[in-house]
Short mmCIF file of C-alpha atoms in Angstrom, two decimals:
data_model
loop_
_atom_site.label_atom_id
_atom_site.label_comp_id
_atom_site.label_asym_id
_atom_site.label_seq_id
_atom_site.Cartn_x
_atom_site.Cartn_y
_atom_site.Cartn_z
CA MET A 1 9.60 -103.38 -76.30
CA GLU A 2 7.31 -101.15 -78.42
CA PHE A 3 8.33 -100.72 -82.04
CA PRO A 4 6.47 -98.71 -84.67
CA LEU A 5 6.07 -100.32 -88.12
CA THR A 6 4.94 -96.97 -89.57
CA LEU A 7 8.18 -96.17 -91.43
CA GLY A 8 8.31 -99.35 -93.50
CA LEU A 9 4.57 -99.16 -94.15
CA GLN A 10 4.79 -95.55 -95.33
CA LYS A 11 7.91 -95.98 -97.46
CA VAL A 12 7.29 -99.32 -99.10
CA GLY A 13 3.97 -100.66 -97.81
CA LEU A 14 5.61 -103.50 -95.85
CA PRO A 15 6.07 -104.23 -92.15
CA LEU A 16 9.88 -104.38 -91.85
CA ILE A 17 12.47 -104.48 -89.10
CA LEU A 18 16.24 -103.85 -89.34
CA THR A 19 18.69 -105.84 -87.16
CA SER A 20 21.76 -104.63 -85.34
CA GLY A 21 24.77 -106.37 -83.80
CA LYS A 22 26.88 -108.94 -85.73
CA LEU A 23 24.16 -109.30 -88.30
CA LYS A 24 23.73 -105.60 -88.70
CA ASN A 25 21.19 -104.10 -91.14
CA LEU A 26 19.46 -107.19 -92.15
CA CYS A 27 15.92 -106.34 -93.26
CA PHE A 28 13.22 -108.83 -92.24
CA LEU A 29 9.64 -108.75 -93.48
CA ILE A 30 7.10 -109.57 -90.77
CA ASP A 31 4.62 -111.99 -92.37
CA THR A 32 1.68 -113.17 -90.29
CA GLY A 33 0.71 -115.50 -93.13
CA SER A 34 4.05 -117.40 -93.12
CA THR A 35 4.30 -120.55 -91.09
CA HIS A 36 8.08 -120.60 -91.25
CA ASN A 37 10.92 -118.12 -90.68
CA THR A 38 13.06 -117.89 -93.75
CA LEU A 39 16.49 -116.53 -94.46
CA PHE A 40 17.36 -116.02 -98.08
CA ASP A 41 20.22 -118.09 -99.38
CA PHE A 42 22.33 -115.12 -100.52
CA VAL A 43 22.40 -113.89 -96.92
CA TYR A 44 23.15 -117.36 -95.58
CA ASN A 45 26.07 -117.77 -98.01
CA HIS A 46 27.46 -114.34 -97.06
CA PHE A 47 27.28 -114.82 -93.28
CA LYS A 48 27.56 -118.64 -93.15
CA ASP A 49 29.90 -118.64 -90.14
CA GLU A 50 27.33 -116.71 -88.04
CA PHE A 51 24.66 -119.48 -88.33
CA LYS A 52 24.32 -122.96 -86.86
CA LEU A 53 23.48 -125.38 -89.65
CA LEU A 54 21.16 -128.09 -88.30
CA GLU A 55 21.31 -131.60 -89.68
CA GLU A 56 17.71 -131.72 -90.91
CA THR A 57 16.00 -130.36 -93.96
CA GLN A 58 12.33 -129.61 -94.60
CA TYR A 59 9.95 -128.84 -97.41
CA ILE A 60 8.32 -125.46 -97.40
CA MET A 61 6.26 -123.58 -99.96
CA GLY A 62 8.41 -120.83 -101.40
CA ILE A 63 7.25 -117.30 -102.27
CA GLU A 64 6.55 -118.40 -105.79
CA GLY A 65 4.14 -121.12 -104.54
CA HIS A 66 6.35 -124.17 -105.20
CA TYR A 67 7.51 -126.63 -102.54
CA LYS A 68 11.28 -126.61 -102.03
CA GLU A 69 13.63 -128.59 -99.84
CA THR A 70 15.51 -126.24 -97.56
CA HIS A 71 18.35 -126.41 -95.04
CA ILE A 72 17.44 -125.49 -91.52
CA ILE A 73 19.59 -123.14 -89.49
CA GLU A 74 19.59 -121.55 -86.14
CA ALA A 75 20.22 -117.80 -86.28
CA THR A 76 20.62 -115.10 -83.66
CA PHE A 77 20.21 -111.43 -84.38
CA ASN A 78 19.82 -108.27 -82.35
CA PHE A 79 16.75 -106.06 -82.56
CA GLU A 80 16.04 -103.10 -80.30
CA GLU A 81 18.93 -104.13 -78.01
CA LYS A 82 17.74 -107.66 -77.46
CA ASP A 83 19.04 -110.92 -78.94
CA TYR A 84 16.58 -113.23 -80.69
CA THR A 85 17.34 -116.79 -81.64
CA SER A 86 15.08 -118.84 -83.91
CA ILE A 87 15.04 -121.60 -86.54
CA PHE A 88 15.02 -120.46 -90.15
CA SER A 89 14.69 -122.27 -93.47
CA VAL A 90 17.30 -121.19 -96.00
CA LEU A 91 15.36 -120.38 -99.16
CA ASP A 92 16.32 -119.39 -102.70
CA ALA A 93 13.75 -116.70 -103.49
CA SER A 94 15.96 -114.71 -105.85
CA GLU A 95 13.25 -113.80 -108.43
CA ALA A 96 10.68 -112.71 -105.95
CA ILE A 97 13.20 -110.70 -103.88
CA LYS A 98 14.64 -109.06 -107.03
CA GLN A 99 11.12 -108.02 -108.09
CA THR A 100 10.41 -106.63 -104.58
CA GLN A 101 13.70 -104.75 -104.60
CA ASN A 102 12.98 -103.30 -108.07
CA GLU A 103 9.53 -102.20 -107.03
CA THR A 104 10.41 -100.77 -103.56
CA GLY A 105 14.12 -100.10 -103.56
CA ILE A 106 14.47 -102.24 -100.43
CA GLN A 107 16.34 -105.49 -100.22
CA ILE A 108 14.67 -107.99 -97.93
CA HIS A 109 16.94 -110.62 -96.35
CA GLY A 110 14.36 -112.91 -94.77
CA VAL A 111 10.90 -113.34 -93.34
CA LEU A 112 9.79 -113.55 -89.71
CA GLY A 113 6.72 -115.72 -89.65
CA VAL A 114 4.14 -116.77 -87.08
CA GLN A 115 6.64 -119.24 -85.53
CA PHE A 116 8.94 -116.27 -84.58
CA LEU A 117 6.08 -114.10 -83.36
CA ILE A 118 4.78 -116.86 -81.06
CA GLU A 119 8.26 -117.88 -79.77
CA ASN A 120 9.06 -114.33 -78.81
CA LYS A 121 5.57 -113.27 -77.73
CA TRP A 122 5.41 -110.46 -80.22
CA THR A 123 1.99 -108.95 -80.66
CA ILE A 124 1.13 -106.78 -83.65
CA ASP A 125 -1.46 -104.00 -83.21
CA PHE A 126 -2.69 -103.50 -86.73
CA ASN A 127 -4.62 -100.43 -85.77
CA LYS A 128 -1.64 -98.63 -84.28
CA HIS A 129 0.97 -100.28 -86.57
CA GLN A 130 3.06 -101.33 -83.56
CA ILE A 131 4.82 -104.49 -82.41
CA TYR A 132 4.80 -105.20 -78.67
CA ASP A 133 6.61 -107.90 -76.67
#
């Protein structure tokens, strides 16, 4: 797979991908500084039946810089005609997401962090603004 990040970078200055399949049109921010994948709680609550809730919880630092206890889920989504399954922390980041949406006009539904990139062997070429797997 070879996917250009140019459109998201040009429109809103963020590396974004859109999903397809059952979880169609979810917008994920690719964040090489994030140690965890996150799915925002409003998305989890809307698509609850599509996710596997795991028994454990964990503490992660939220977007606002505060540690929060989060539920852990397993989620599968389709991107570029391939299914990807990974573990996500369900995070309430309403204020930060609302601010991002107001500034960019784009609603972000979650973050794909380093964990996802490593699991799926995604490489980002920052010079060419491309993702490769």
